[in-house]
Amino acid sequence: IIFIFHPTIQEWLEAADSRVEVLRYLKEQVPRIFCLKKEFSPQEEEELMQSRILQPLEFFLFGENPQEGLQKLQQGSTSSQLCGRVFKEGETVYSCRDCAIDPTCVLCMDCFQDSVHKSHRYKMHASSGGGFCDCGDVEAWKIGPCCSKHDTGAATAMVTDECVLEPELYERAEKLFRILLLYVTDFLVWEESSNLPDELQPRQKEPAYFCVLYNDEHHSYDHVIYTLQRSVNCDQAEDVMIWIYTITVAQGRRAVKRGSLRSCQQARDLIRHISLQPLRVEILHAAVMAHQTFALRLGSWFQKIISYSVGFRQAFCQVALETNIDGHPCLISRLMLHDARMYKGARKIVHELIFSSMLMDTEFKRLFAIEFTKHYKQLQKDFINDDHERSISITALSVQIFTVPTLARQLIEECNVIKVIVDTVMDLLREHLDDNNRFFFLGYNSDKFTRIQVIFHDLRYILISKPSVWTEELRGQFLEGLKVFLGFLKCMQGMEEVKRQFGQHIAVEPEWEAGFSLQMQLRHILAMFQDWCSSDNEILLLAFKECHKVLRECNNQAFQREPTDYYMCKQILNVRPYKVSQEPVSIHLPISRLLAGIYNCHCWHLRKMFFPCSLQELYDYTQLAEHPLRCVVLAAQVSAEMWRRNGLSLVSQVYYYQDVKCRDEMYDKDVVMLQIAASKMDPNHFLMLILLRFELFDYFNGSCSTKDQRNRLTEEMLYLLIIIIGERYVPGISHVTKEDVTMREVVHLLCIEPMAHSSLVKGLPENESHETGLESVIAKVATFKKPGVSGHGLYEVKKERLVEFNPFFYHYSRSQHSKAEESQKKRRTQEGTLRPPIPPAFCPAFSNIVRLLCCDIMVHILRRIFQRAAEDRATHWTEAMIQRAVHLIGQALLEEKTQLEDSTVEEVTFDFSLKARSECNPVTFFFNYFIITFFFGCTLIKAIPSLEAQKDMVKWVLQMFEIVKCLREKSSPAASMSSAQDKEKAERKRKAEAAKLHRQKIMAQMSAMQKNFIESNKMLYDNMPESGTQGEPKEVLTCILCQEEQEVLTQAPAMVLTACVQRSTVLTQCRGKIPTYKEDGTTYPLFMPPELAVGTHTGSCGHVMHATCWQKYFEAVQNTTRNRLHAELIVDLENGEYLCPLCKSLCNTVIPLIPLEPIMFNYENAEIIGQHLTLPRWIQILCARIKGLKSFSSLNSLLLVLRRKFSDSITEMLLVCATTVHRVGLQTAPNELCPHVPLMAWNTCAFNIQAIENILQEEDKPLFGSLQNRQLAGLKAIVQFSGAQRLKSSQAVIQRHFTDMFGVLLPVVSRKNTPCLLEVDFVHLLVGLVLSIPSLYQEEAVDLGPSAVSSAYNHLHILHLVTMAHMLQVLLSSTVASGEETEEAKAAAELYTTVSQHTGSLIPDVSGSSVAERVKRGIQPFLRCAALFFNCLTGVQPPEELFSASGHFEALCSYLALPSNVFQLFQEHRDTVAPLLLNYCGNPAITKVLKGKTHIVRYPRRRNRLIDLPEDYSVLLNQASHFQCPKSTDDERKHPTLCLFCGAMLCSQSSCCLSQLDGEDVGACTAHAATCGAGVGMFLRIRECEIVLMAGKTRGSTYPAPYLDDYGETDPHLGRGNPLHLCPERYRKLNQLWQQHCILEEIARSLEVVNVMFAFEWQML
C-alpha cells in the first residue's frame, strides 16, 4: 500500500494547494468505485473505498503507516471520558430521580448498570432518538456523574481535555479536515442534479443517470410497493421489501433505476403519475450520485478519526466552526441551515458528527450553541415546513445545549436566547392574530401547530435551572426576555372570547383545543419564570411592575360603561356594570395569573408586603380581581347549565380550566388573585362585587326570583366564599410548605376511595421535572395494601388524617365531591358530621381575608338563606345552600375560637358570634328555628325532610357557639354542655331499647308462622327421605338457555357441553418440531410419538344446553355476528366458533353427555371366567378373533351383551364433536367418513387426561377431588364421548385400528411399519386399546358387545400388558442411579438382567434398587393417567388415599389392580412375557436408539413451564438493547420480543423478518408461534413491557406483564418508568393460563370486552 500510494501522498504533501490535489484524486477514484456499470456488493464497495481512498487519506494524515501512527498517538494521549453514546429510537434510557439535574439527563443501559444510580430512585423510558448518554457530564448529575467504565478522570474530563498532537500532525489534520469537510458540506447541500463543481467535473461525462426515490412521511409501505411494481417492473416481493426498508428506515432515499436520461425520466413520470399525491423522485447524474454517496461515507470516517484523539476532535471543531473571510456562515452552520432539505441518511450522519465532535468539548459546545442560537429562528421555520419527525431534525439538538445550566446562562447573557425563542414563536403564530392583536385559531393547521408547540420545550430547557448568582448582564437580558414573553402573553390575554347563546343552539362548535394546548405548554414555563423572579428581590419587583403595566395595556374591552353605585346594607360600591351571562368573556388570562403568582412568590419569600404604601394605592384591586372573577363565574354558570346552547366546547374548556393538567396556572391562580383582592379591599365591597358578578345582587337585595339557576348560582357563590376563606394551603398565603400542600392533596384524593399509586400521580400536578412529590409524603398520610394475583396495590388514608378532610375541597369535581362525602360519612359513623377542618393561619399579607366572615354583607347573605328556607318554599332554597351556609358559619366559629385562644378577648376584633347572637339580628331567630325543628321533632320536619342530613352539623355548630361564648366569658364549656349531652344519651338509649323490643316481637311472629306451616303440611315432611337413604342418584341437568331440567339418558334428547378443540404443545418434549400428518396412517394419529410434539386438547367451560337449544343459538350467532364490526377477530364463523352464552368462553363444538353404563356384575361368574380367561388364554382368544375366528361363542352367555343404543339426537352430536376434533387436530377438511375420526377422538381423550395430570402434578394437588367442576365435567364427557366412537364408526375400521395398536404389544399380529416400544406414548395406546377392544365382539347379525365381566378382564389384561411395556420403555431410556437392595429391587434386577441380555449389553450395568426407583418414578405419571381414565370410564370410586396430595404409589396400584411391586407382573406372567421381551428388545429401532444414533425421551417426562425470567426488568431491557435482528444489518429501532415458551428472542413488527406461512406474509412472532406453540403463542414485548397472547394468524390480545413496580402496578409501554420486579404469583398465573389451555379463551374474552374499531394486524407481529 505504501508503494502504491507513495507518489500520490508525496504530491499532496508537497503541493502548494493540497486541496486541488486531493480533489483531483477524488474526481478520478470516486466515480470508479460508485458509478461503474457493474454494481458492486456493499462489501466489495466498502473494500474498494477503503483501499483506494480512505487509506491514502489516513497516510496523508499521519504521515506514515496509519497503524503505527495510531499506536504512537494512543501512547501519548487520553481520550475524553464522556460516554457520548447516541441513542437510537426506541432504545431504553435511564434517569435518576434523586441525582439528575433535570429529567433530560439520561444514561445508556451499559453506563446505568455500572453506576451508583442503579440503587437510587430511577426511571426508564424509550428514547425518541437523537439524544446521547450524559455519563461523565458533571453538570448533569448531583452525585455519581460517571459509571465505573468512565470513572478515571471523568469528573474533570470536559475541562482538562487538551490537544496533545504534535504540531506537524495537528497542522496536517487541520488541512485535511478543512478540505474534506468542505467537500462533504458542498455535496450534502448540493442541489444540482446533473453538474458538479468545476474542480470535480470529469473530462468526459458519461450518459449514466439514476432515478432516485426519496422517503417522506405521507405514503405508506403498501402504496410505495404498488408504485414501484407498476413503474420499474419490480415483481419480486422480497426485492421490493428491501427497497422500502432501505428508503424508510436506513437511508431515506434509494436509486430505483439506472439507465439513460430518457429511461429515468420515463420512470420518474410514471411514478409521479400513479399516485394522486406524488412521491418525491429526482434524476441524478451518476457522478453526482457517486460523490454524494462518498460524502456520506466520509462523515462516518470523520467520526472514526476524531475518536482516536482529543487533538483530532479539536482540529475538526476548529475547522467546522471557523468563519469565512467573505462573511458566509461556517461549515457547520451551512449544514444546519440545509438540514431540512437533506434526506434522512445525510441528516443522521451530520447529527452524529456533531455529537461526536462539538458536543464532547465544553468550549466548542459553547461556540456551537452560539451558532445554533444565531440561526435558531430559521432552523425552526425550516422544521415547521419539513415533513420528517423531530428526532431526525437538527432542532432536536437544542436539548443537548439548552439544558446545560452554565451554557444556558451564557446564552441568555450573550444571545438573549429567551427573546430569540419567544420571537420565533411569535413570528410563526403571527398569522393567527386578529384585529385586536389577540390569537384566534379558527381553521389552524393542526400538524403545523403541533410542531410550533415543540419550540416551547426549548424555552423550558433554558429555564429549567434557576441561577443562584445574578449578574447585571443576566438581570438585564432576563428582564428583556421577560418583556418579550409578556408581549406573547398579551396576545393570549382575553383571546377566544365566548358569549352566551340565547334562543337557539350554536350552529358550529368553536375551536378551543389550540388555546388550551398553548396553555398546557406554558404551564411549567409560567411557573419557572416565577421561580426565576423569586430568586432575586430586584427582579421580583421589576417583574411585578412590568407585568402590571402590560395587564393595564391589555385592551380586551373590560369596562365600556360608566361606573354605577350599588347599595346593600348601608354599603356603597362604585363599579362598572358587567354581566357574564350577557357579555363576552374569556377563560384565557395568563397575565393576570402570572401577576398573582409573582405577588404570591414575594409573600412567600419575604413574608411581608414589599410595596410602599404610596405604591399600593396605585393598584385598583377591583380591576385586578375583575377578570379572574369572571372566569370563576363563567365556570359556575356552566355548572348551573346556563350555557347549554353554547355546546360541548365550552364545557370542555371549563373542565380543563379546573383539571389537574391546567388548574395550577389557571383556576388556582384565579383563586389566589381573588384572595389578594379580598385581603386588600373592604370586605363588604368585595362581597358586593362577588354578588354582582354572580348576578345575585338583586336576589339578596329583596328580589324573590324562583329560577333554579338562582339556587345553583347561590350554591356556587357560597362555594367560592368557602374557597377564598378556607383554601390556605398555598405557600405565601399561609405558612405551609410544598410538602404540606402535597400531603393535603393526597389526603383528599384518598378520601374519595383507596387508590393505586399511578392514580394518585395522575391526580397530582407535576412540576417542570415531572415530579409530584408523592413519594416523600405518602408514608405519612396513607398505608399501602399489597396486590393479589390480579389488580394492583392500593393506598388507604390513615385514620388520624381524616380530620384534615374538607368536604368543600376546591380541587374536587362535582362527582368527586359526592363520592368523597359519601365515603367519609360511612367512615365517620361515630362522629356523624363532616365539620370544617382547622386551617393554617394566613400570612400577614392575607390576614384580612377572615374579615369577610364577620362583615355585614356576609351576615346579610346568611340571614337571607335561612329566611328563605324557613318560608317553606321548595323553589327558594336547596339543601346544598343550607349545607354551605352552615359550613361558612363553622369556618367563622373556628376562626373566632382560634383567635380567642391565641389572644386576649380585648385584642380580638373578630366578632361573628356576637353578631349572630345579637337579639336584633334575625339570623339568630332563623338559626334557632332550624335547631328546634331538628332536635325536638316539630311537625315542620315533615315538610323539609332533606334537612335531616344537616342535623349533626347544626349540632356541632351549636357546640361551637357555646365554646366561643365560654371563651369570651372565660368560663368552662363543659358544665353548660353536660346537661344537653345527658339528654342525648338518654334519648339514644330509649330508642335502642325500643328497636330491640320491636325485633323480638317480629321474630316471635315468624317462629309461630313456621310452626303453623309445618303442622298444616305434616304429610309432606313425613314422606321426605332421610339423608343418605336415597337410591342411585340421577344426573339431572339444567339447560342454561331454556332453564328446563332433563335427566341424562341414552334414549333422551341430547344434552351437550360447550367445548373448544385446539392443538397444543403444552406437553411437548421437542419444542419447535411439529410432525406432519400423513394420509397412510402408519404413524400419527394411529400412534402418538412419546415426544407428544402436538396434541389435540378439548376443553369445556362446563355449561350444559339441550342440543336443540344450542343449534338455535348457534344459528342466531351465525346470523347476528356477521354484521358486527371486526367479528372475525373474536370468532371464526367459518370454523364453527361461538361464545358460550353464559361465560363468553370461546367454543367451536359441543360434547354430547352420555351417562355411565350401568354395571351388572356377577362375582361368581367373574371368578369362573377369571380361572378360564388367564392372560395367555386371553391373548390366544384375541389373536384368533383378529384372524377371523368366532372364539367367543362358547362363552356367549357370560361374555356378550347387546350393545347400547343412542337416540338420534345424541348420535348426531357425537358426529358433530368427532368431526370437529378430527378437523382441528389434523388441520384437514371436515370428513366424517375418514377412518382417522375415531383415532382423533381417542387421542384427544388421552391428551386431555395427560394435560390434567400434568396440571395436578405441577400444582401439587391430589389426583382426585381437586379438579374444578368444569374440568371434571369436561373430562368425564370426553371419556364417554370417546368410548362411544366405536358405536358410530365402522366396526371394520375400529377392529383394524385395534389390531394395528395391539401389534405394538404383540409383535405376532403387527404390521410392517409398526413402531417399536420407544416410539409410542403408552397413555394414548392404553386409551385406544381399551376403547376399541369392544369392536372385536361385534357379530354380523347382532350388535353385540362385551359384558361387564368381560370388559373388566379386557381392561385388566390390557393394563397389565401396557404397564409392562411402559416399564420396559422407561428401563431402556433410564440413566444410572443408586439405592438399597429390597425384594422389589431383586425383581427389578432380574428384569434388568434379562433386558440387558436381549439388547446385547447396550444398557449400563446398574444395581437393582436404582432400577426399581427409576422405573417407579418413570411409570407414575402413566399410572396416574390410567387411574383418571378408568375412573371416568367406569365410575369406580378411588380409595381415600388418592384424595390427598402426597403420592400414594401403593394405593394407585391397588386401585388399578396392579401389585404394589409392579415388577411381579413380569414374574407372574414369565412364560408369556419372556418371548415378548425378546421380540421387543430385538427390534432394530431400539438398538439404534441405545447406540445413541437417535433422540430418546426419558421418563418421567420433563414438565414444561414458562421460561425463567429475571427478577429485575432492567436485565431484560439490557438483553433487548444488545439484540440484533438476524436478517438486518442496520441499527434502527427494533421490537425485541421474547417467546415465553422457549426463550427465543424475535424481531417483531418489522418488515425485515417477514416470512411466508400458508402463502401469506406473517411477522416473526406469528411464524414462530406456528412451530413453537401450534399456532398459540405467549410473547413478552420487552420495550413495551406487555404480554401478547396469540392464537392463529389473525387473533391476539395484550395481557399485563408479570412485572410490578414497588407500588404493585404494571407499567405498559413503560409510561411511568418506575423500576419493575417480577411478581412470582402473576407469572405462575400466566403459566396456569398456558397449561390449562385458556389462552384462546382469554383472547376471545378480551376482544369481546373491548370494542374494536380498527383491526390490528396480528399476523404482522
XYZ file of N, CA, C and O in Angstrom, residues 528-606:
316
model
N -41.808 28.443 36.028
C -40.353 28.637 36.068
C -39.991 30.117 36.018
O -39.033 30.553 36.666
N -40.724 30.904 35.249
C -40.493 32.356 35.257
C -40.708 32.912 36.666
O -39.945 33.756 37.130
N -41.736 32.420 37.351
C -41.974 32.875 38.724
C -40.833 32.460 39.643
O -40.421 33.222 40.528
N -40.306 31.247 39.453
C -39.177 30.800 40.275
C -37.943 31.660 40.019
O -37.219 32.028 40.955
N -37.673 31.976 38.751
C -36.534 32.829 38.440
C -36.709 34.207 39.084
O -35.775 34.755 39.651
N -37.899 34.761 38.972
C -38.148 36.089 39.565
C -37.989 36.060 41.079
O -37.441 36.990 41.677
N -38.453 34.975 41.704
C -38.421 34.907 43.163
C -37.016 34.705 43.708
O -36.788 34.870 44.907
N -36.055 34.349 42.837
C -34.691 34.123 43.324
C -33.910 35.422 43.473
O -32.769 35.402 43.947
N -34.492 36.565 43.091
C -33.809 37.861 43.217
C -34.844 38.938 43.505
O -35.800 39.111 42.742
N -34.661 39.659 44.606
C -35.659 40.657 45.018
C -35.825 41.766 43.984
O -36.943 42.232 43.714
N -34.724 42.187 43.416
C -34.803 43.267 42.426
C -35.578 42.819 41.193
O -36.445 43.548 40.688
N -35.285 41.604 40.736
C -36.007 41.062 39.577
C -37.487 40.926 39.911
O -38.368 41.208 39.082
N -37.791 40.485 41.135
C -39.178 40.267 41.526
C -39.981 41.558 41.458
O -41.100 41.590 40.941
N -39.407 42.631 41.988
C -40.108 43.913 41.981
C -40.300 44.437 40.564
O -41.391 44.860 40.177
N -39.252 44.349 39.758
C -39.346 44.840 38.386
C -40.302 43.996 37.560
O -41.033 44.516 36.706
N -40.307 42.683 37.817
C -41.207 41.798 37.069
C -42.657 42.109 37.404
O -43.523 42.095 36.514
N -42.937 42.393 38.697
C -44.311 42.726 39.076
C -44.761 44.007 38.386
O -45.872 44.091 37.847
N -43.901 45.003 38.405
C -44.256 46.279 37.773
C -44.499 46.095 36.278
O -45.461 46.632 35.722
N -43.613 45.345 35.647
C -43.755 45.149 34.200
C -45.012 44.361 33.881
O -45.733 44.665 32.917
N -45.290 43.355 34.685
C -46.479 42.527 34.464
C -47.744 43.354 34.662
O -48.697 43.251 33.879
N -47.756 44.169 35.715
C -48.927 45.017 35.958
C -49.098 46.047 34.851
O -50.222 46.352 34.420
N -48.004 46.557 34.348
C -48.054 47.537 33.258
C -48.683 46.908 31.998
O -49.556 47.507 31.364
N -48.242 45.687 31.672
C -48.787 45.025 30.488
C -50.251 44.680 30.697
O -51.065 44.775 29.765
N -50.623 44.308 31.911
C -52.018 43.982 32.183
C -52.909 45.195 31.952
O -54.018 45.071 31.411
N -52.439 46.365 32.354
C -53.244 47.570 32.152
C -53.332 47.927 30.677
O -54.290 48.557 30.237
N -52.335 47.546 29.910
C -52.346 47.856 28.481
C -53.260 46.939 27.683
O -53.622 47.252 26.549
N -53.572 45.792 28.270
C -54.400 44.829 27.529
C -55.762 45.444 27.229
O -56.487 45.842 28.141
N -56.087 45.505 25.992
C -57.360 46.102 25.586
C -58.331 44.992 25.228
O -58.494 44.635 24.065
N -58.938 44.395 26.254
C -59.949 43.383 25.971
C -61.342 43.886 26.317
O -62.209 43.132 26.719
N -61.543 45.219 26.201
C -62.847 45.856 26.358
C -63.485 45.462 27.686
O -64.618 45.028 27.752
N -62.687 45.647 28.733
C -63.162 45.214 30.041
C -64.283 46.108 30.557
O -65.317 45.621 31.013
N -64.076 47.404 30.488
C -65.069 48.308 31.078
C -65.442 49.353 30.025
O -64.657 50.242 29.711
N -66.643 49.201 29.496
C -67.092 50.140 28.473
C -68.128 51.115 29.018
O -68.392 52.137 28.401
N -68.718 50.824 30.143
C -69.767 51.689 30.686
C -69.213 52.510 31.843
O -68.169 52.222 32.401
N -69.974 53.515 32.203
C -69.600 54.353 33.339
C -69.893 53.613 34.641
O -70.841 52.828 34.726
N -69.106 53.898 35.664
C -69.350 53.232 36.953
C -70.718 53.609 37.521
O -71.231 54.709 37.306
N -71.299 52.659 38.256
C -72.618 52.838 38.864
C -72.517 52.521 40.345
O -71.743 51.655 40.757
N -73.321 53.216 41.153
C -73.355 52.937 42.593
C -74.346 51.835 42.878
O -75.473 51.828 42.364
N -73.928 50.878 43.731
C -74.788 49.778 44.165
C -74.861 49.819 45.692
O -73.842 49.989 46.372
N -76.110 49.643 46.216
C -76.347 49.787 47.650
C -76.814 48.460 48.242
O -77.663 47.766 47.678
N -76.262 48.161 49.435
C -76.708 46.991 50.179
C -76.225 47.133 51.616
O -75.035 47.363 51.859
N -77.160 46.995 52.547
C -76.836 47.038 53.987
C -76.014 48.283 54.333
O -74.963 48.184 55.004
N -76.448 49.426 53.803
C -75.792 50.699 54.077
C -74.367 50.772 53.511
O -73.569 51.623 53.941
N -74.058 49.852 52.583
C -72.742 49.862 51.946
C -72.927 50.294 50.489
O -73.912 49.958 49.846
N -71.943 51.056 49.978
C -71.996 51.554 48.601
C -70.775 51.040 47.847
O -69.643 51.183 48.310
N -71.022 50.464 46.669
C -69.940 50.014 45.796
C -70.072 50.717 44.461
O -71.121 50.662 43.818
N -68.979 51.378 44.063
C -68.969 52.084 42.789
C -68.153 51.255 41.792
O -66.932 51.159 41.895
N -68.854 50.650 40.847
C -68.189 49.767 39.891
C -68.960 49.787 38.584
O -70.162 50.052 38.552
N -68.249 49.474 37.490
C -68.899 49.451 36.189
C -69.739 48.181 36.058
O -69.309 47.104 36.456
N -70.912 48.300 35.495
C -71.780 47.116 35.376
C -71.248 46.142 34.321
O -70.699 46.554 33.300
N -71.408 44.850 34.603
C -70.991 43.806 33.670
C -71.703 42.514 34.048
O -71.806 42.185 35.236
N -72.211 41.799 33.048
C -72.867 40.523 33.287
C -72.203 39.454 32.431
O -72.154 39.558 31.205
N -71.712 38.427 33.103
C -71.051 37.330 32.404
C -72.030 36.642 31.452
O -71.652 36.196 30.364
N -73.275 36.563 31.841
C -74.262 35.829 31.050
C -74.698 36.581 29.801
O -75.403 36.026 28.958
N -74.287 37.860 29.662
C -74.758 38.636 28.524
C -73.633 39.221 27.679
O -73.854 39.584 26.534
N -72.432 39.291 28.220
C -71.342 39.945 27.513
C -70.198 38.958 27.296
O -70.118 37.927 27.953
N -69.282 39.274 26.363
C -68.178 38.355 26.072
C -67.279 38.141 27.281
O -67.043 39.071 28.066
N -66.761 36.933 27.388
C -65.860 36.586 28.487
C -64.849 35.579 27.958
O -65.165 34.725 27.131
N -63.624 35.715 28.427
C -62.552 34.806 28.003
C -62.024 34.047 29.209
O -61.930 34.582 30.318
N -61.660 32.796 28.953
C -61.119 31.956 30.020
C -59.597 32.024 30.057
O -58.972 31.494 30.971
N -59.005 32.712 29.067
C -57.544 32.784 28.963
C -57.057 34.122 29.524
O -57.236 35.171 28.895
N -56.418 34.077 30.697
C -55.926 35.282 31.368
C -54.512 35.039 31.900
O -54.268 35.105 33.112
N -53.550 34.725 31.064
C -52.228 34.352 31.573
C -51.508 35.477 32.305
O -50.765 35.217 33.253
N -51.721 36.734 31.888
C -51.003 37.833 32.552
C -51.559 38.059 33.946
O -50.795 38.262 34.910
N -52.882 38.031 34.084
C -53.475 38.192 35.416
C -52.975 37.102 36.355
O -52.646 37.367 37.522
N -52.887 35.903 35.845
C -52.465 34.784 36.688
C -50.974 34.845 36.996
O -50.551 34.473 38.093
N -50.181 35.301 36.036
C -48.755 35.476 36.304
C -48.535 36.547 37.363
O -47.681 36.403 38.246
N -49.324 37.625 37.301
C -49.228 38.686 38.301
C -49.561 38.138 39.690
O -48.864 38.436 40.671
N -50.600 37.323 39.778
C -50.955 36.726 41.067
C -49.838 35.830 41.569
O -49.522 35.819 42.774
N -49.211 35.059 40.655
C -48.131 34.180 41.068
C -46.928 34.939 41.569
O -46.309 34.553 42.568
N -46.564 36.044 40.875
C -45.414 36.842 41.309
C -45.690 37.477 42.665
O -44.823 37.493 43.553
N -46.891 38.000 42.848
C -47.270 38.586 44.139
C -47.143 37.542 45.246
O -46.591 37.809 46.316
N -47.640 36.361 44.962
C -47.627 35.303 45.969
C -46.208 34.837 46.271
O -45.873 34.512 47.403
N -45.347 34.809 45.236
C -43.943 34.421 45.442
C -43.272 35.365 46.422
O -42.510 34.938 47.294
N -43.554 36.642 46.282
C -42.909 37.594 47.180
C -43.418 37.425 48.606
O -42.642 37.495 49.559
N -44.695 37.203 48.728
C -45.232 36.981 50.077
C -44.626 35.741 50.723
O -44.436 35.689 51.936
N -44.323 34.750 49.932
C -43.750 33.521 50.477
C -42.288 33.714 50.875
O -41.854 33.275 51.931
N -41.532 34.442 50.035
C -40.097 34.545 50.285
C -39.760 35.622 51.317
O -38.814 35.467 52.080
N -40.522 36.694 51.340
C -40.194 37.779 52.271
C -41.139 37.857 53.454
O -40.868 38.573 54.412
